[in-house]
XYZ file of N, CA and C in Angstrom:
684
model
N 37.570 -4.058 -2.227
C 37.602 -3.595 -3.620
C 38.865 -2.763 -3.852
N 39.310 -2.631 -5.089
C 40.569 -1.944 -5.372
C 40.496 -0.424 -5.167
N 41.664 0.173 -5.183
C 41.784 1.629 -5.221
C 42.066 2.043 -6.657
N 41.296 2.975 -7.148
C 41.423 3.451 -8.533
C 42.133 4.795 -8.547
N 43.211 4.865 -9.314
C 43.932 6.115 -9.537
C 43.504 6.658 -10.894
N 42.827 7.781 -10.866
C 42.369 8.425 -12.106
C 43.327 9.555 -12.464
N 43.917 9.460 -13.644
C 44.835 10.494 -14.121
C 44.218 11.157 -15.343
N 44.055 12.465 -15.279
C 43.652 13.172 -16.498
C 44.879 13.299 -17.392
N 44.688 13.229 -18.685
C 45.815 13.371 -19.613
C 46.527 14.706 -19.393
N 47.783 14.767 -19.800
C 48.529 16.016 -19.714
C 47.964 17.076 -20.641
N 48.457 18.291 -20.469
C 47.936 19.404 -21.276
C 48.143 19.121 -22.758
N 47.100 19.352 -23.529
C 47.124 19.002 -24.951
C 47.159 20.240 -25.840
N 47.417 20.006 -27.114
C 47.412 21.103 -28.080
C 46.018 21.723 -28.201
N 44.982 20.922 -27.978
C 43.617 21.465 -28.003
C 43.354 22.334 -26.784
N 43.892 21.951 -25.621
C 43.725 22.769 -24.424
C 44.279 24.169 -24.645
N 45.497 24.244 -25.150
C 46.135 25.552 -25.310
C 45.537 26.354 -26.468
N 44.920 25.665 -27.415
C 44.273 26.373 -28.532
C 42.826 26.751 -28.200
N 42.344 26.325 -27.021
C 40.978 26.643 -26.644
C 39.936 25.886 -27.437
N 40.284 24.673 -27.861
C 39.368 23.859 -28.660
C 38.722 22.772 -27.813
N 37.501 22.424 -28.135
C 36.823 21.290 -27.520
C 37.168 20.070 -28.361
N 38.133 19.298 -27.912
C 38.702 18.240 -28.754
C 37.747 17.077 -28.967
N 37.138 16.588 -27.872
C 36.313 15.390 -28.006
C 37.127 14.235 -28.573
N 36.561 13.559 -29.579
C 37.228 12.425 -30.211
C 37.976 12.829 -31.487
N 38.223 14.112 -31.672
C 38.983 14.564 -32.841
C 40.350 13.880 -32.866
N 40.719 13.225 -33.965
C 42.013 12.528 -34.005
C 43.177 13.509 -34.073
N 44.351 13.027 -33.653
C 45.570 13.807 -33.796
C 45.797 14.852 -32.731
N 45.032 14.835 -31.644
C 45.239 15.798 -30.555
C 46.299 15.212 -29.623
N 47.463 15.829 -29.619
C 48.610 15.317 -28.874
C 48.876 16.174 -27.638
N 49.801 15.734 -26.800
C 50.263 16.563 -25.699
C 51.098 17.710 -26.243
N 50.985 18.881 -25.618
C 51.888 19.966 -25.987
C 53.169 19.811 -25.162
N 54.063 20.782 -25.241
C 55.363 20.651 -24.561
C 55.187 20.511 -23.048
N 54.305 21.318 -22.483
C 54.058 21.223 -21.040
C 53.420 19.879 -20.695
N 52.490 19.422 -21.524
C 51.846 18.140 -21.282
C 52.831 16.991 -21.312
N 53.787 17.053 -22.242
C 54.806 16.006 -22.312
C 55.674 16.007 -21.055
N 55.969 17.205 -20.533
C 56.747 17.292 -19.294
C 55.942 16.749 -18.114
N 54.640 17.023 -18.102
C 53.787 16.478 -17.046
C 53.778 14.953 -17.091
N 53.679 14.401 -18.286
C 53.686 12.943 -18.441
C 55.020 12.351 -18.004
N 56.114 13.039 -18.320
C 57.441 12.550 -17.945
C 57.617 12.515 -16.433
N 56.923 13.414 -15.730
C 57.037 13.469 -14.265
C 56.136 12.450 -13.572
N 55.199 11.874 -14.302
C 54.217 10.978 -13.692
C 54.841 9.743 -13.034
N 55.822 9.074 -13.658
C 56.408 7.897 -12.998
C 56.972 8.214 -11.618
N 57.603 9.361 -11.471
C 58.140 9.744 -10.168
C 57.052 10.024 -9.156
N 55.997 10.692 -9.588
C 54.895 11.019 -8.684
C 54.200 9.760 -8.170
N 54.164 8.725 -9.001
C 53.454 7.497 -8.639
C 54.388 6.375 -8.179
N 55.649 6.696 -7.918
C 56.655 5.665 -7.656
C 56.341 4.814 -6.421
N 55.603 5.363 -5.456
C 55.308 4.613 -4.239
C 54.141 3.650 -4.399
N 53.464 3.707 -5.536
C 52.263 2.899 -5.727
C 52.574 1.611 -6.498
N 52.194 0.461 -5.957
C 52.366 -0.810 -6.669
C 51.199 -1.027 -7.634
N 51.259 -0.405 -8.779
C 50.144 -0.461 -9.723
C 49.994 -1.858 -10.315
N 48.770 -2.355 -10.284
C 48.503 -3.691 -10.814
C 48.260 -3.676 -12.314
N 47.566 -2.659 -12.796
C 47.222 -2.543 -14.212
C 47.131 -1.065 -14.580
N 47.262 -0.791 -15.871
C 46.988 0.546 -16.415
C 45.913 0.400 -17.480
N 44.877 1.200 -17.357
C 43.782 1.214 -18.323
C 43.704 2.624 -18.869
N 43.596 2.763 -20.184
C 43.636 4.103 -20.755
C 42.591 4.291 -21.846
N 42.140 5.509 -21.960
C 41.316 5.931 -23.094
C 42.082 5.656 -24.383
N 41.378 5.391 -25.473
C 42.082 5.143 -26.734
C 42.650 6.404 -27.377
N 42.319 7.574 -26.865
C 42.712 8.811 -27.532
C 44.193 9.126 -27.312
N 44.784 9.717 -28.335
C 46.238 9.903 -28.378
C 46.801 10.595 -27.142
N 46.120 11.639 -26.666
C 46.658 12.406 -25.549
C 46.748 11.576 -24.266
N 45.861 10.611 -24.112
C 45.947 9.710 -22.956
C 47.036 8.666 -23.156
N 47.120 8.123 -24.365
C 48.161 7.139 -24.655
C 49.546 7.748 -24.439
N 49.721 8.997 -24.840
C 51.010 9.668 -24.657
C 51.285 9.954 -23.183
N 50.237 10.201 -22.417
C 50.426 10.500 -20.996
C 50.961 9.301 -20.225
N 50.473 8.100 -20.544
C 50.916 6.916 -19.787
C 52.190 6.291 -20.358
N 52.631 6.742 -21.529
C 53.810 6.127 -22.162
C 55.049 6.163 -21.261
N 55.399 7.286 -20.623
C 56.585 7.270 -19.743
C 56.424 6.336 -18.550
N 55.219 6.243 -18.012
C 54.968 5.342 -16.884
C 55.178 3.890 -17.302
N 54.682 3.531 -18.475
C 54.840 2.167 -18.969
C 56.300 1.867 -19.290
N 57.011 2.876 -19.791
C 58.436 2.682 -20.086
C 59.235 2.465 -18.801
N 58.804 3.138 -17.724
C 59.502 3.013 -16.447
C 59.182 1.698 -15.735
N 58.059 1.088 -16.114
C 57.648 -0.181 -15.492
C 57.352 -1.197 -16.601
N 58.384 -1.799 -17.145
C 58.205 -2.680 -18.309
C 57.244 -3.841 -18.083
N 57.088 -4.282 -16.851
C 56.199 -5.410 -16.593
C 54.749 -5.030 -16.399
N 54.441 -3.746 -16.452
C 53.080 -3.282 -16.197
C 52.233 -3.431 -17.458
N 51.084 -4.099 -17.329
C 50.210 -4.311 -18.476
C 49.340 -3.089 -18.731
N 49.157 -2.751 -19.995
C 48.301 -1.622 -20.382
C 47.125 -2.134 -21.200
N 45.970 -1.575 -20.965
C 44.746 -1.960 -21.658
C 44.046 -0.692 -22.160
N 43.481 -0.769 -23.331
C 42.706 0.341 -23.876
C 41.224 0.080 -23.629
N 40.535 1.103 -23.117
C 39.125 0.976 -22.760
C 38.343 2.136 -23.379
N 37.544 1.803 -24.416
C 36.786 2.841 -25.123
C 35.809 3.575 -24.215
N 35.295 2.897 -23.192
C 34.249 3.503 -22.365
C 34.750 4.622 -21.463
N 36.068 4.782 -21.340
C 36.579 5.927 -20.592
C 37.171 6.971 -21.534
N 36.850 6.833 -22.835
C 37.194 7.866 -23.793
C 36.376 9.126 -23.547
N 36.803 10.223 -24.097
C 36.158 11.520 -23.894
C 34.680 11.484 -24.267
N 33.922 12.400 -23.694
C 32.533 12.563 -24.112
C 32.495 12.819 -25.616
N 31.519 12.252 -26.291
C 31.342 12.495 -27.719
C 30.547 13.788 -27.872
N 31.272 14.864 -28.177
C 30.638 16.174 -28.298
C 30.000 16.394 -29.668
N 30.058 15.391 -30.524
C 29.362 15.462 -31.799
C 29.774 16.660 -32.634
N 28.790 17.463 -33.032
C 29.043 18.610 -33.905
C 29.867 19.696 -33.228
N 29.974 19.632 -31.927
C 30.786 20.622 -31.212
C 32.274 20.268 -31.245
N 32.605 19.046 -31.573
C 34.001 18.602 -31.549
C 34.863 19.441 -32.486
N 36.005 19.869 -31.979
C 36.939 20.640 -32.774
C 36.639 22.129 -32.844
N 35.526 22.561 -32.240
C 35.167 23.983 -32.266
C 35.835 24.722 -31.110
N 36.006 26.032 -31.286
C 36.586 26.850 -30.230
C 35.572 27.015 -29.100
N 36.047 26.866 -27.876
C 35.162 27.013 -26.726
C 34.558 28.411 -26.675
N 35.332 29.413 -27.088
C 34.827 30.791 -27.068
C 33.623 30.955 -27.989
N 33.580 30.183 -29.079
C 32.457 30.272 -30.012
C 31.212 29.578 -29.471
N 31.400 28.668 -28.516
C 30.287 27.886 -27.996
C 29.592 28.550 -26.809
N 30.203 29.594 -26.282
C 29.674 30.234 -25.078
C 28.234 30.694 -25.243
N 27.906 31.220 -26.414
C 26.574 31.777 -26.637
C 25.564 30.750 -27.149
N 25.987 29.512 -27.333
C 25.047 28.469 -27.747
C 24.052 28.212 -26.615
N 22.747 28.161 -26.907
C 21.768 27.896 -25.840
C 22.062 26.617 -25.060
N 22.604 25.610 -25.745
C 22.901 24.349 -25.073
C 23.962 24.510 -23.992
N 24.862 25.496 -24.149
C 25.936 25.654 -23.166
C 25.383 25.948 -21.775
N 24.320 26.710 -21.696
C 23.729 26.988 -20.390
C 23.201 25.703 -19.758
N 22.648 24.817 -20.585
C 22.173 23.521 -20.078
C 23.363 22.691 -19.600
N 24.430 22.679 -20.381
C 25.632 21.934 -20.008
C 26.159 22.409 -18.648
N 26.091 23.708 -18.416
C 26.606 24.270 -17.174
C 25.661 24.066 -15.999
N 24.375 24.294 -16.220
C 23.421 24.333 -15.104
C 22.614 23.040 -14.912
N 22.417 22.287 -15.980
C 21.547 21.100 -15.908
C 22.120 20.011 -16.808
N 23.381 19.614 -16.561
C 24.061 18.690 -17.484
C 23.363 17.351 -17.663
N 22.562 16.936 -16.703
C 21.875 15.655 -16.872
C 20.849 15.714 -17.994
N 20.513 16.918 -18.447
C 19.574 17.071 -19.559
C 20.283 17.421 -20.864
N 21.614 17.495 -20.831
C 22.380 17.942 -21.994
C 22.734 16.779 -22.906
N 22.434 16.942 -24.188
C 22.848 15.980 -25.215
C 23.445 16.780 -26.362
N 24.634 16.407 -26.789
C 25.337 17.172 -27.819
C 24.833 16.795 -29.203
N 24.605 17.777 -30.061
C 24.088 17.481 -31.405
C 25.049 16.580 -32.174
N 24.531 15.450 -32.633
C 25.377 14.500 -33.346
C 26.283 13.693 -32.449
N 26.146 13.865 -31.114
C 27.012 13.168 -30.171
C 26.205 12.414 -29.128
N 26.675 12.430 -27.895
C 25.999 11.691 -26.833
C 25.551 12.629 -25.728
N 24.741 12.122 -24.839
C 24.309 12.883 -23.677
C 25.346 12.734 -22.567
N 25.333 13.693 -21.648
C 26.252 13.610 -20.521
C 25.848 12.485 -19.573
N 24.580 12.137 -19.534
C 24.143 10.991 -18.744
C 24.758 9.707 -19.297
N 24.723 9.557 -20.619
C 25.295 8.357 -21.249
C 26.793 8.281 -21.005
N 27.464 9.430 -21.055
C 28.901 9.480 -20.787
C 29.204 8.946 -19.396
N 28.479 9.456 -18.397
C 28.711 9.015 -17.025
C 28.398 7.529 -16.847
N 27.312 7.083 -17.449
C 26.891 5.688 -17.287
C 27.934 4.726 -17.835
N 28.426 4.990 -19.052
C 29.398 4.061 -19.645
C 30.703 4.045 -18.855
N 31.132 5.224 -18.374
C 32.378 5.278 -17.616
C 32.238 4.555 -16.279
N 31.112 4.753 -15.601
C 30.893 4.093 -14.309
C 30.801 2.576 -14.477
N 30.171 2.133 -15.555
C 30.097 0.686 -15.816
C 31.487 0.116 -16.064
N 32.308 0.859 -16.789
C 33.675 0.399 -17.037
C 34.443 0.261 -15.729
N 34.308 1.241 -14.842
C 35.006 1.192 -13.557
C 34.544 -0.007 -12.735
N 33.250 -0.245 -12.683
C 32.746 -1.377 -11.908
C 33.297 -2.705 -12.443
N 33.325 -2.839 -13.763
C 33.837 -4.074 -14.349
C 35.334 -4.233 -14.106
N 36.089 -3.135 -14.217
C 37.525 -3.208 -13.976
C 37.834 -3.429 -12.503
N 37.032 -2.849 -11.613
C 37.213 -3.128 -10.184
C 37.123 -4.631 -9.917
N 36.101 -5.258 -10.478
C 35.911 -6.697 -10.263
C 37.056 -7.497 -10.874
N 37.465 -7.105 -12.071
C 38.546 -7.836 -12.752
C 39.857 -7.717 -11.988
N 40.178 -6.489 -11.567
C 41.433 -6.269 -10.840
C 41.410 -7.000 -9.495
N 40.271 -6.950 -8.807
C 40.158 -7.659 -7.527
C 40.341 -9.165 -7.713
N 39.751 -9.714 -8.764
C 39.875 -11.152 -9.025
C 41.313 -11.557 -9.332
N 42.004 -10.710 -10.105
C 43.342 -11.079 -10.569
C 44.458 -10.659 -9.619
N 44.215 -9.599 -8.835
C 45.311 -9.043 -8.023
C 44.972 -8.895 -6.542
N 43.733 -9.170 -6.166
C 43.358 -9.063 -4.763
C 42.567 -7.802 -4.468
N 41.855 -7.850 -3.350
C 40.957 -6.758 -2.983
C 41.688 -5.458 -2.682
N 42.951 -5.522 -2.304
C 43.701 -4.317 -1.930
C 44.535 -3.758 -3.082
N 44.319 -4.247 -4.282
C 45.121 -3.808 -5.425
C 44.853 -2.341 -5.760
N 45.844 -1.747 -6.406
C 45.753 -0.368 -6.887
C 45.952 -0.399 -8.394
N 45.078 0.252 -9.122
C 45.264 0.327 -10.576
C 44.953 1.724 -11.071
N 45.365 2.008 -12.296
C 45.295 3.364 -12.827
C 44.452 3.405 -14.098
N 43.652 4.456 -14.204
C 42.945 4.765 -15.448
C 43.352 6.168 -15.891
N 43.723 6.313 -17.156
C 44.030 7.626 -17.720
C 42.877 8.034 -18.620
N 42.233 9.141 -18.264
C 41.029 9.537 -18.982
C 40.979 11.054 -19.153
N 39.784 11.602 -19.168
C 39.540 12.990 -19.561
C 38.776 13.737 -18.476
N 38.814 15.070 -18.565
C 38.244 15.896 -17.514
C 36.797 15.594 -17.180
N 35.929 15.616 -18.175
C 34.509 15.397 -17.899
C 34.235 13.977 -17.429
N 34.983 13.015 -17.940
C 34.816 11.628 -17.494
C 35.181 11.509 -16.013
N 36.338 12.054 -15.640
C 36.797 11.942 -14.261
C 35.852 12.677 -13.321
N 35.420 13.867 -13.693
C 34.471 14.613 -12.866
C 33.178 13.820 -12.658
N 32.701 13.170 -13.706
C 31.458 12.404 -13.589
C 31.654 11.181 -12.693
N 32.849 10.574 -12.724
C 33.121 9.426 -11.860
C 33.245 9.852 -10.400
N 33.825 11.018 -10.171
C 33.893 11.541 -8.801
C 32.491 11.804 -8.275
N 31.653 12.428 -9.096
C 30.276 12.689 -8.685
C 29.558 11.386 -8.359
N 29.739 10.384 -9.200
C 29.089 9.086 -8.982
C 29.573 8.449 -7.685
N 30.856 8.557 -7.411
C 31.406 7.966 -6.193
C 30.892 8.671 -4.938
N 30.677 9.978 -5.040
C 30.211 10.755 -3.887
C 28.691 10.748 -3.750
N 27.999 10.118 -4.691
C 26.545 10.122 -4.648
C 25.952 11.467 -5.016
N 26.700 12.267 -5.782
C 26.220 13.566 -6.231
C 25.430 13.412 -7.526
N 24.370 14.171 -7.657
C 23.635 14.209 -8.915
C 24.557 14.766 -9.996
N 24.392 14.273 -11.207
C 25.229 14.754 -12.312
C 25.116 16.259 -12.497
N 23.991 16.853 -12.109
C 23.836 18.298 -12.249
C 24.817 19.079 -11.378
N 25.480 18.415 -10.443
C 26.463 19.077 -9.577
C 27.901 18.838 -10.021
N 28.097 18.053 -11.082
C 29.478 17.648 -11.402
C 30.322 18.795 -11.932
N 29.699 19.865 -12.428
C 30.474 20.999 -12.916
C 31.129 21.777 -11.779
N 30.814 21.450 -10.549
C 31.467 22.085 -9.406
C 32.821 21.444 -9.098
N 33.145 20.371 -9.784
C 34.394 19.640 -9.577
C 35.407 20.086 -10.623
N 36.665 20.197 -10.229
C 37.717 20.611 -11.164
C 38.886 19.636 -11.103
N 39.335 19.185 -12.274
C 40.532 18.344 -12.357
C 41.428 18.904 -13.465
N 42.652 19.266 -13.106
C 43.580 19.875 -14.053
C 44.305 18.807 -14.868
N 44.979 19.230 -15.939
C 45.754 18.272 -16.727
C 46.793 17.527 -15.881
N 46.862 16.251 -16.082
C 47.787 15.341 -15.401
C 47.592 15.325 -13.887
N 46.412 15.720 -13.437
C 46.113 15.620 -12.006
C 45.765 14.178 -11.656
N 45.955 13.866 -10.373
C 45.689 12.525 -9.861
C 44.497 12.579 -8.905
N 43.509 11.761 -9.170
C 42.342 11.606 -8.312
C 42.288 10.147 -7.891
N 42.034 9.880 -6.626
C 42.027 8.504 -6.143
C 40.706 8.193 -5.445
N 40.117 7.075 -5.815
C 38.881 6.601 -5.200
C 39.117 5.190 -4.684
N 38.893 5.014 -3.396
C 39.020 3.677 -2.801
C 37.626 3.070 -2.711
N 37.434 1.972 -3.389
C 36.126 1.323 -3.399
C 36.055 0.259 -2.306
N 34.909 0.176 -1.652
C 34.664 -0.883 -0.671
C 33.337 -1.551 -1.031
N 32.965 -2.558 -0.272
C 31.746 -3.297 -0.598
C 30.503 -2.417 -0.527
N 30.485 -1.462 0.403
C 29.274 -0.672 0.631
C 29.340 0.755 0.111
N 30.545 1.312 0.002
C 30.641 2.702 -0.467
C 32.054 3.012 -0.947
N 32.197 3.954 -1.874
C 33.531 4.427 -2.256
C 33.969 5.578 -1.342
N 35.284 5.781 -1.268
C 35.844 6.912 -0.547
C 36.722 7.714 -1.503
N 36.479 9.000 -1.606
C 37.336 9.880 -2.401
C 38.517 10.282 -1.528
N 39.718 9.833 -1.876
C 40.881 10.077 -1.021
C 41.864 11.092 -1.610
N 41.757 11.388 -2.893
C 42.497 12.480 -3.521
C 41.614 13.062 -4.616
N 41.715 14.364 -4.825
C 40.953 14.988 -5.900
C 41.821 16.006 -6.622
N 42.083 15.747 -7.886
C 42.779 16.717 -8.729
C 44.143 17.126 -8.223
N 44.899 16.203 -7.664
C 46.205 16.509 -7.067
C 47.272 16.603 -8.155
N 47.887 17.780 -8.268
C 48.990 17.956 -9.212
C 50.322 18.139 -8.499
N 50.278 18.382 -7.178
C 51.501 18.684 -6.449
C 51.986 20.094 -6.707
N 51.205 20.881 -7.428
C 51.593 22.240 -7.818
C 50.441 23.179 -7.470
N 50.726 24.195 -6.666
C 49.672 25.109 -6.236
C 49.609 26.390 -7.062
N 50.378 26.441 -8.158
C 50.423 27.665 -8.956
C 49.060 28.050 -9.517
N 48.236 27.054 -9.820
C 46.938 27.356 -10.416
C 45.979 28.000 -9.427
N 46.318 27.986 -8.129
C 45.464 28.616 -7.122
C 45.767 30.094 -6.936
N 46.890 30.549 -7.495
C 47.270 31.956 -7.348
C 46.334 32.850 -8.155
N 46.126 34.094 -7.700
C 45.283 35.023 -8.466
C 45.825 35.228 -9.878
N 44.914 35.384 -10.813
C 45.292 35.588 -12.215
C 44.894 36.979 -12.670
N 45.513 37.414 -13.754
C 45.188 38.743 -14.285
C 43.720 38.840 -14.652
N 43.194 37.765 -15.268
C 41.775 37.715 -15.587
C 41.101 36.755 -14.618
N 40.142 37.238 -13.820
C 39.463 36.349 -12.872
C 38.822 35.174 -13.605
N 38.836 34.001 -12.995
C 38.225 32.843 -13.657
C 36.725 33.020 -13.826
N 36.199 32.437 -14.885
C 34.767 32.494 -15.145
C 34.018 31.671 -14.110
N 32.770 32.010 -13.903
C 31.945 31.225 -13.008
C 31.477 29.930 -13.618
N 31.729 29.744 -14.909
C 31.325 28.513 -15.589
C 32.479 27.516 -15.626
N 32.134 26.240 -15.702
C 33.134 25.194 -15.847
C 33.578 25.115 -17.307
N 34.845 24.750 -17.515
C 35.342 24.555 -18.867
C 34.929 23.178 -19.350
N 34.141 23.136 -20.409
C 33.705 21.849 -20.935
C 34.930 21.078 -21.407
N 35.047 19.840 -20.982
C 36.208 19.028 -21.339
C 37.352 19.184 -20.369
N 37.350 20.244 -19.527
C 38.405 20.458 -18.551
C 39.272 21.643 -18.906
N 39.788 22.327 -17.882
C 40.614 23.506 -18.104
C 42.046 23.159 -18.478
N 42.851 24.220 -18.654
C 44.231 24.034 -19.092
C 45.201 23.967 -17.933
N 44.740 24.244 -16.707
C 45.630 24.188 -15.553
C 46.420 25.470 -15.370
N 47.520 25.364 -14.623
C 48.351 26.530 -14.318
C 48.971 27.076 -15.608
N 49.126 28.395 -15.709
C 49.717 28.971 -16.908
C 51.192 28.616 -17.031
């Protein structure tokens, strides 16, 4: 089975504004995010990518644009099922305002029971993304061979849920996983089991340094902003 390279989109204007973007239109990469995207072709230069599959959302499309420009023969496909979780009525709201919502505790501690008002459940999010990966694995293997490598550009919660699924972790544990903007996660699929071979690799250790404000014990819904 193929090796899947999961890239979270670069830092977005919603990340820096502290907003839960979801499917809100017009959320673009900020200046740092654009620089992260520009560096992606170099970071992935050793990989013979067979295909690129991306979320339909602008911030993902912008993230893969430099990679596609650097490899004119590389085919790109849009896949709705790896689009961000549908946060429904929470979309576009400030994360700081959502902290005291009773549902936030469920999202943090028991995400398999969390369903966003006017949106989807986190179980449904994971299911659709995992189904998309399985179908793309089969398609890529058929067209490019069992050892092919392909890339999906998606979102923090989607990637975390796919990592949990690959490791056989219950969705209630997925908030223990962290993937920064424009990080690279790699899962090698085989007939009997997947192997997680990279997780949240940015090539930059700045985000591990102590910060003036200690990080919260809660996960950032939608994914954090990465190194300052």
